[in-house]
PDB file of C-alpha atoms and ligand atoms in Angstrom:
ATOM      1  CA  UNK X   3      -1.658  18.047 -11.335  1.00  0.00           C
ATOM      2  CA  UNK X   4      -1.200  21.244  -9.924  1.00  0.00           C
ATOM      3  CA  UNK X   5      -1.774  18.935  -6.407  1.00  0.00           C
ATOM      4  CA  UNK X   6       0.221  16.049  -7.781  1.00  0.00           C
ATOM      5  CA  UNK X   7       3.026  17.995  -7.958  1.00  0.00           C
ATOM      6  CA  UNK X   8       2.510  19.358  -3.815  1.00  0.00           C
ATOM      7  CA  UNK X   9       1.885  15.870  -3.377  1.00  0.00           C
ATOM      8  CA  UNK X  10       5.237  14.394  -4.809  1.00  0.00           C
ATOM      9  CA  UNK X  11       7.563  17.444  -3.854  1.00  0.00           C
ATOM     10  CA  UNK X  12       6.005  16.231  -0.520  1.00  0.00           C
ATOM     11  CA  UNK X  13       7.148  12.538  -0.552  1.00  0.00           C
ATOM     12  CA  UNK X  14      10.872  13.031  -2.525  1.00  0.00           C
ATOM     13  CA  UNK X  15      11.135  13.794   1.478  1.00  0.00           C
ATOM     14  CA  UNK X  16       8.913  11.165   3.045  1.00  0.00           C
ATOM     15  CA  UNK X  17      10.679   7.897   4.293  1.00  0.00           C
ATOM     16  CA  UNK X  18       9.647   4.797   2.235  1.00  0.00           C
ATOM     17  CA  UNK X  19      10.766   2.425  -0.150  1.00  0.00           C
ATOM     18  CA  UNK X  20       8.587   3.552  -3.126  1.00  0.00           C
ATOM     19  CA  UNK X  21       9.595   5.234  -6.298  1.00  0.00           C
ATOM     20  CA  UNK X  22       7.903   8.836  -7.586  1.00  0.00           C
ATOM     21  CA  UNK X  23       7.207   6.301 -10.695  1.00  0.00           C
ATOM     22  CA  UNK X  24       5.446   3.817  -8.687  1.00  0.00           C
ATOM     23  CA  UNK X  25       3.587   6.432  -6.692  1.00  0.00           C
ATOM     24  CA  UNK X  26       2.112   8.008 -10.335  1.00  0.00           C
ATOM     25  CA  UNK X  27       0.850   5.444 -11.368  1.00  0.00           C
ATOM     26  CA  UNK X  28      -1.420   4.939  -7.416  1.00  0.00           C
ATOM     27  CA  UNK X  29      -2.682   7.572  -7.616  1.00  0.00           C
ATOM     28  CA  UNK X  30      -3.633   7.201 -11.112  1.00  0.00           C
ATOM     29  CA  UNK X  31      -5.084   3.539 -10.193  1.00  0.00           C
ATOM     30  CA  UNK X  32      -6.439   5.019  -6.767  1.00  0.00           C
ATOM     31  CA  UNK X  33      -8.546   7.876  -9.381  1.00  0.00           C
ATOM     32  CA  UNK X  34      -9.946   5.468 -10.839  1.00  0.00           C
ATOM     33  CA  UNK X  35     -10.836   2.973  -8.425  1.00  0.00           C
ATOM     34  CA  UNK X  36     -12.316   4.309  -5.764  1.00  0.00           C
ATOM     35  CA  UNK X  37     -15.528   5.958  -8.032  1.00  0.00           C
ATOM     36  CA  UNK X  38     -15.985   1.835  -7.843  1.00  0.00           C
ATOM     37  CA  UNK X  39     -15.015   1.852  -3.747  1.00  0.00           C
ATOM     38  CA  UNK X  40     -13.089   2.638  -1.048  1.00  0.00           C
ATOM     39  CA  UNK X  41      -9.435   1.215  -1.739  1.00  0.00           C
ATOM     40  CA  UNK X  42      -7.146   0.245   0.486  1.00  0.00           C
ATOM     41  CA  UNK X  43      -3.405  -0.345   1.575  1.00  0.00           C
ATOM     42  CA  UNK X  44      -2.018  -2.653   3.956  1.00  0.00           C
ATOM     43  CA  UNK X  45       1.925  -1.151   5.158  1.00  0.00           C
ATOM     44  CA  UNK X  46       1.173   2.932   4.308  1.00  0.00           C
ATOM     45  CA  UNK X  47       5.421   3.020   6.709  1.00  0.00           C
ATOM     46  CA  UNK X  48       5.649   6.924   7.017  1.00  0.00           C
ATOM     47  CA  UNK X  49       2.584   7.577   4.778  1.00  0.00           C
ATOM     48  CA  UNK X  50       4.274   7.857   1.444  1.00  0.00           C
ATOM     49  CA  UNK X  51       2.673   5.812  -0.708  1.00  0.00           C
ATOM     50  CA  UNK X  52      -0.314   6.576   0.753  1.00  0.00           C
ATOM     51  CA  UNK X  53       0.508   9.926  -0.679  1.00  0.00           C
ATOM     52  CA  UNK X  54      -0.578   9.130  -3.787  1.00  0.00           C
ATOM     53  CA  UNK X  55      -3.260   7.348  -3.526  1.00  0.00           C
ATOM     54  CA  UNK X  56      -4.990   8.919  -1.262  1.00  0.00           C
ATOM     55  CA  UNK X  57      -4.624  11.601  -3.533  1.00  0.00           C
ATOM     56  CA  UNK X  58      -6.664   9.567  -6.533  1.00  0.00           C
ATOM     57  CA  UNK X  59      -9.122   9.477  -3.763  1.00  0.00           C
ATOM     58  CA  UNK X  60      -9.728  12.338  -3.590  1.00  0.00           C
ATOM     59  CA  UNK X  61     -10.322  13.647  -6.388  1.00  0.00           C
ATOM     60  CA  UNK X  62     -13.355  12.076  -6.246  1.00  0.00           C
ATOM     61  CA  UNK X  63     -14.125  12.540  -2.530  1.00  0.00           C
ATOM     62  CA  UNK X  64     -13.344   8.141  -1.892  1.00  0.00           C
ATOM     63  CA  UNK X  65     -11.239   7.127   0.708  1.00  0.00           C
ATOM     64  CA  UNK X  66      -8.498   5.646   1.447  1.00  0.00           C
ATOM     65  CA  UNK X  67      -8.465   2.536   4.177  1.00  0.00           C
ATOM     66  CA  UNK X  68      -3.991   2.987   5.579  1.00  0.00           C
ATOM     67  CA  UNK X  69      -3.379  -0.295   7.789  1.00  0.00           C
ATOM     68  CA  UNK X  70       0.338  -0.634   9.339  1.00  0.00           C
ATOM     69  CA  UNK X  71       1.004  -1.962  12.903  1.00  0.00           C
ATOM     70  CA  UNK X  72       3.595   0.925  12.483  1.00  0.00           C
ATOM     71  CA  UNK X  73       5.721  -0.663  14.602  1.00  0.00           C
ATOM     72  CA  UNK X  74       8.567  -1.523  11.489  1.00  0.00           C
ATOM     73  CA  UNK X  75       8.951  -4.956  10.163  1.00  0.00           C
ATOM     74  CA  UNK X  76      11.502  -7.484  10.435  1.00  0.00           C
ATOM     75  CA  UNK X  77      13.496  -6.197   8.471  1.00  0.00           C
ATOM     76  CA  UNK X  78      13.512  -2.637  10.796  1.00  0.00           C
ATOM     77  CA  UNK X  79      13.994  -3.631  14.111  1.00  0.00           C
ATOM     78  CA  UNK X  80      17.343  -2.835  15.519  1.00  0.00           C
ATOM     79  CA  UNK X  81      20.251  -3.700  14.255  1.00  0.00           C
ATOM     80  CA  UNK X  82      18.732  -5.176  11.088  1.00  0.00           C
ATOM     81  CA  UNK X  83      19.340  -3.575   7.487  1.00  0.00           C
ATOM     82  CA  UNK X  84      16.430  -1.613   7.014  1.00  0.00           C
ATOM     83  CA  UNK X  85      16.667  -0.263  10.364  1.00  0.00           C
ATOM     84  CA  UNK X  86      16.004   3.480  10.944  1.00  0.00           C
ATOM     85  CA  UNK X  87      17.208   5.414  14.395  1.00  0.00           C
ATOM     86  CA  UNK X  88      14.626   8.720  13.178  1.00  0.00           C
ATOM     87  CA  UNK X  89      12.246   6.361  14.050  1.00  0.00           C
ATOM     88  CA  UNK X  90      13.122   4.370  17.200  1.00  0.00           C
ATOM     89  CA  UNK X  91      11.149   5.619  20.694  1.00  0.00           C
ATOM     90  CA  UNK X  92      13.753   5.474  22.580  1.00  0.00           C
ATOM     91  CA  UNK X  93      11.224   5.729  25.991  1.00  0.00           C
ATOM     92  CA  UNK X  94       9.518   2.943  24.834  1.00  0.00           C
ATOM     93  CA  UNK X  95      12.332   0.884  23.148  1.00  0.00           C
ATOM     94  CA  UNK X  96      10.083   0.748  19.893  1.00  0.00           C
ATOM     95  CA  UNK X  97       9.870   1.440  16.657  1.00  0.00           C
ATOM     96  CA  UNK X  98       7.477   4.181  16.194  1.00  0.00           C
ATOM     97  CA  UNK X  99       6.178   5.048  12.359  1.00  0.00           C
ATOM     98  CA  UNK X 100       2.921   6.340  13.575  1.00  0.00           C
ATOM     99  CA  UNK X 101       3.696  10.519  14.649  1.00  0.00           C
ATOM    100  CA  UNK X 102       5.782  10.251  10.790  1.00  0.00           C
ATOM    101  CA  UNK X 103       2.656   8.531   9.193  1.00  0.00           C
ATOM    102  CA  UNK X 104       0.411  11.868  10.937  1.00  0.00           C
ATOM    103  CA  UNK X 105       2.152  14.501  10.136  1.00  0.00           C
ATOM    104  CA  UNK X 106       3.000  13.413   6.605  1.00  0.00           C
ATOM    105  CA  UNK X 107      -1.695  12.782   6.361  1.00  0.00           C
ATOM    106  CA  UNK X 108      -1.014  16.369   8.578  1.00  0.00           C
ATOM    107  CA  UNK X 109       1.462  17.452   4.825  1.00  0.00           C
ATOM    108  CA  UNK X 110      -0.513  16.621   2.879  1.00  0.00           C
ATOM    109  CA  UNK X 111      -4.180  17.742   3.241  1.00  0.00           C
ATOM    110  CA  UNK X 112      -5.198  14.093   2.936  1.00  0.00           C
ATOM    111  CA  UNK X 113      -6.701  13.793   7.303  1.00  0.00           C
ATOM    112  CA  UNK X 114     -10.085  14.189   5.372  1.00  0.00           C
ATOM    113  CA  UNK X 115      -9.412  11.648   3.282  1.00  0.00           C
ATOM    114  CA  UNK X 116      -7.521   8.714   5.011  1.00  0.00           C
ATOM    115  CA  UNK X 117      -8.970   6.223   8.033  1.00  0.00           C
ATOM    116  CA  UNK X 118      -5.336   4.948   9.824  1.00  0.00           C
ATOM    117  CA  UNK X 119      -6.626   1.706  10.849  1.00  0.00           C
ATOM    118  CA  UNK X 120      -3.350   0.683  13.543  1.00  0.00           C
ATOM    119  CA  UNK X 121      -2.799  -2.440  13.922  1.00  0.00           C
ATOM    120  CA  UNK X 122      -1.833  -5.796  11.915  1.00  0.00           C
ATOM    121  CA  UNK X 123      -3.826  -6.744   8.689  1.00  0.00           C
ATOM    122  CA  UNK X 124      -4.690  -9.973   9.823  1.00  0.00           C
ATOM    123  CA  UNK X 125      -6.527  -8.008  12.643  1.00  0.00           C
ATOM    124  CA  UNK X 126      -7.874  -5.434  10.083  1.00  0.00           C
ATOM    125  CA  UNK X 127      -9.631  -8.593   8.247  1.00  0.00           C
ATOM    126  CA  UNK X 128     -11.572 -10.661  10.466  1.00  0.00           C
ATOM    127  CA  UNK X 129     -14.847  -8.284  10.850  1.00  0.00           C
ATOM    128  CA  UNK X 130     -14.469  -6.559   7.339  1.00  0.00           C
ATOM    129  CA  UNK X 131     -16.904  -6.389   4.852  1.00  0.00           C
ATOM    130  CA  UNK X 132     -16.781  -3.364   2.694  1.00  0.00           C
ATOM    131  CA  UNK X 133     -16.242  -4.162  -1.437  1.00  0.00           C
ATOM    132  CA  UNK X 134     -12.502  -2.513  -1.594  1.00  0.00           C
ATOM    133  CA  UNK X 135     -12.077  -0.852  -5.614  1.00  0.00           C
ATOM    134  CA  UNK X 136      -8.771  -1.093  -4.687  1.00  0.00           C
ATOM    135  CA  UNK X 137      -6.104  -2.664  -1.949  1.00  0.00           C
ATOM    136  CA  UNK X 138      -2.300  -1.870  -2.463  1.00  0.00           C
ATOM    137  CA  UNK X 139      -0.339  -4.946  -1.090  1.00  0.00           C
ATOM    138  CA  UNK X 140       2.613  -3.765   0.035  1.00  0.00           C
ATOM    139  CA  UNK X 141       3.641  -5.243   4.340  1.00  0.00           C
ATOM    140  CA  UNK X 142       5.535  -8.194   5.491  1.00  0.00           C
ATOM    141  CA  UNK X 143       7.235  -9.889   3.071  1.00  0.00           C
ATOM    142  CA  UNK X 144       7.925 -12.840   3.929  1.00  0.00           C
ATOM    143  CA  UNK X 145       5.812 -15.386   2.137  1.00  0.00           C
ATOM    144  CA  UNK X 146       3.636 -16.532   4.622  1.00  0.00           C
ATOM    145  CA  UNK X 147       3.048 -12.707   5.628  1.00  0.00           C
ATOM    146  CA  UNK X 148       1.719 -11.879   1.430  1.00  0.00           C
ATOM    147  CA  UNK X 149       0.256 -14.471   1.025  1.00  0.00           C
ATOM    148  CA  UNK X 150      -2.352 -14.163   3.766  1.00  0.00           C
ATOM    149  CA  UNK X 151      -3.311 -10.905   3.094  1.00  0.00           C
ATOM    150  CA  UNK X 152      -3.454 -11.820  -0.877  1.00  0.00           C
ATOM    151  CA  UNK X 153      -6.081 -14.431   0.331  1.00  0.00           C
ATOM    152  CA  UNK X 154      -7.419 -12.423   2.881  1.00  0.00           C
ATOM    153  CA  UNK X 155      -7.406  -9.063   0.894  1.00  0.00           C
ATOM    154  CA  UNK X 156      -8.438 -10.614  -2.600  1.00  0.00           C
ATOM    155  CA  UNK X 157     -11.808 -12.003  -1.586  1.00  0.00           C
ATOM    156  CA  UNK X 158     -13.397  -7.670  -1.157  1.00  0.00           C
ATOM    157  CA  UNK X 159     -12.389  -6.454  -4.808  1.00  0.00           C
ATOM    158  CA  UNK X 160     -14.831  -5.183  -6.425  1.00  0.00           C
ATOM    159  CA  UNK X 161     -15.504  -6.156 -10.246  1.00  0.00           C
ATOM    160  CA  UNK X 162     -13.632  -4.486 -12.628  1.00  0.00           C
ATOM    161  CA  UNK X 163     -10.829  -3.361  -8.703  1.00  0.00           C
ATOM    162  CA  UNK X 164      -7.426  -3.383  -8.413  1.00  0.00           C
ATOM    163  CA  UNK X 165      -5.386  -5.414  -6.243  1.00  0.00           C
ATOM    164  CA  UNK X 166      -1.779  -4.100  -6.588  1.00  0.00           C
ATOM    165  CA  UNK X 167       1.479  -5.421  -5.466  1.00  0.00           C
ATOM    166  CA  UNK X 168       4.851  -3.924  -4.942  1.00  0.00           C
ATOM    167  CA  UNK X 169       8.153  -5.566  -4.594  1.00  0.00           C
ATOM    168  CA  UNK X 170       7.090  -7.640  -7.611  1.00  0.00           C
ATOM    169  CA  UNK X 171      11.291  -9.386  -8.712  1.00  0.00           C
ATOM    170  CA  UNK X 172      11.258 -11.749 -11.636  1.00  0.00           C
ATOM    171  CA  UNK X 173      14.283 -11.978 -11.537  1.00  0.00           C
ATOM    172  CA  UNK X 174      15.976 -13.660  -7.886  1.00  0.00           C
ATOM    173  CA  UNK X 175      18.685 -10.899  -8.126  1.00  0.00           C
ATOM    174  CA  UNK X 176      16.652  -8.031  -8.129  1.00  0.00           C
ATOM    175  CA  UNK X 177      15.405  -8.551  -4.716  1.00  0.00           C
ATOM    176  CA  UNK X 178      12.363 -10.701  -2.241  1.00  0.00           C
ATOM    177  CA  UNK X 179      10.879 -13.207  -4.153  1.00  0.00           C
ATOM    178  CA  UNK X 180       7.367 -13.940  -1.578  1.00  0.00           C
ATOM    179  CA  UNK X 181       5.305 -11.149  -3.537  1.00  0.00           C
ATOM    180  CA  UNK X 182       6.024 -12.476  -7.094  1.00  0.00           C
ATOM    181  CA  UNK X 183       5.255 -15.862  -6.157  1.00  0.00           C
ATOM    182  CA  UNK X 184       2.313 -14.582  -4.545  1.00  0.00           C
ATOM    183  CA  UNK X 185       1.454 -12.614  -7.523  1.00  0.00           C
ATOM    184  CA  UNK X 186       1.178 -15.256 -10.358  1.00  0.00           C
ATOM    185  CA  UNK X 187      -0.774 -17.232  -7.797  1.00  0.00           C
ATOM    186  CA  UNK X 188      -3.244 -14.620  -7.813  1.00  0.00           C
ATOM    187  CA  UNK X 189      -2.807 -14.605 -12.256  1.00  0.00           C
ATOM    188  CA  UNK X 190      -3.174 -18.703 -11.788  1.00  0.00           C
ATOM    189  CA  UNK X 191      -6.348 -17.956 -10.162  1.00  0.00           C
ATOM    190  CA  UNK X 192      -8.029 -17.064 -13.161  1.00  0.00           C
ATOM    191  CA  UNK X 193     -10.230 -14.490 -11.407  1.00  0.00           C
ATOM    192  CA  UNK X 194      -8.039 -11.527 -11.771  1.00  0.00           C
ATOM    193  CA  UNK X 195      -6.024  -9.985 -15.573  1.00  0.00           C
ATOM    194  CA  UNK X 196      -2.960  -8.919 -15.726  1.00  0.00           C
ATOM    195  CA  UNK X 197      -1.534  -5.011 -16.608  1.00  0.00           C
ATOM    196  CA  UNK X 198       1.519  -4.038 -18.001  1.00  0.00           C
ATOM    197  CA  UNK X 199       3.308  -3.496 -14.644  1.00  0.00           C
ATOM    198  CA  UNK X 200       5.225   0.262 -13.605  1.00  0.00           C
ATOM    199  CA  UNK X 201       8.616  -0.686 -12.181  1.00  0.00           C
ATOM    200  CA  UNK X 202       8.243  -2.898  -9.307  1.00  0.00           C
ATOM    201  CA  UNK X 203       4.836  -2.374  -9.483  1.00  0.00           C
ATOM    202  CA  UNK X 204       2.680  -5.853 -10.212  1.00  0.00           C
ATOM    203  CA  UNK X 205      -1.139  -4.657 -11.045  1.00  0.00           C
ATOM    204  CA  UNK X 206      -4.162  -7.114 -11.742  1.00  0.00           C
ATOM    205  CA  UNK X 207      -7.635  -5.940 -12.330  1.00  0.00           C
ATOM    206  CA  UNK X 208     -10.919  -8.584 -10.575  1.00  0.00           C
ATOM    207  CA  UNK X 209     -12.789  -9.654 -13.524  1.00  0.00           C
ATOM    208  CA  UNK X 210     -15.892  -9.327 -14.082  1.00  0.00           C
ATOM    209  CA  UNK X 211     -18.595 -11.684 -12.500  1.00  0.00           C
ATOM    210  CA  UNK X 212     -21.105 -13.993 -15.591  1.00  0.00           C
TER     211      UNK X 212
HETATM  212 MG1   MG I 317       7.115  -1.936  -0.199  1.00  0.00          MG
END
């Protein structure tokens, strides 16, 4: 558990939108799932969730694929509510989180366990065929994007592997509804069974094949 304590301290200092309790759950899920196969996250940002998931993978000498175009989401652009001037490159006049992400990996001693995939999740998916122990969906939060991530990536989750969504808010007063709607669609598909949530982390397990 010493490793997790160090990672938690680093995560506290890392920009991002993940609670420590959610991070610890991601760590435990990745630790279990990385025995089945590689893990994958969509939406790396500055690497906060990556720290937890990669640490779980590291326990089994597994690997994590971490996908992000690193240009920030719509609501992180200049003038938008989640814009952070620290993440804006004045030379290119673009949001660029990749440098922060790399620094986080380096500080967490996790570079040997993470494959950064710097493009949209849809491009990465075009030639993907590796079965996965866990997929964590936390990329674009519009209904179209969450649904597309679910449709493309859930088919690669191995039986007994995990499909995890961030920002699940059953009450609309707490947050946007797109991830919650797609999480319910995933459940309705019959391919997954539900596990208890941790704050806004929705956890599904792929059923065994008959
Ligand atoms: Mg999120």
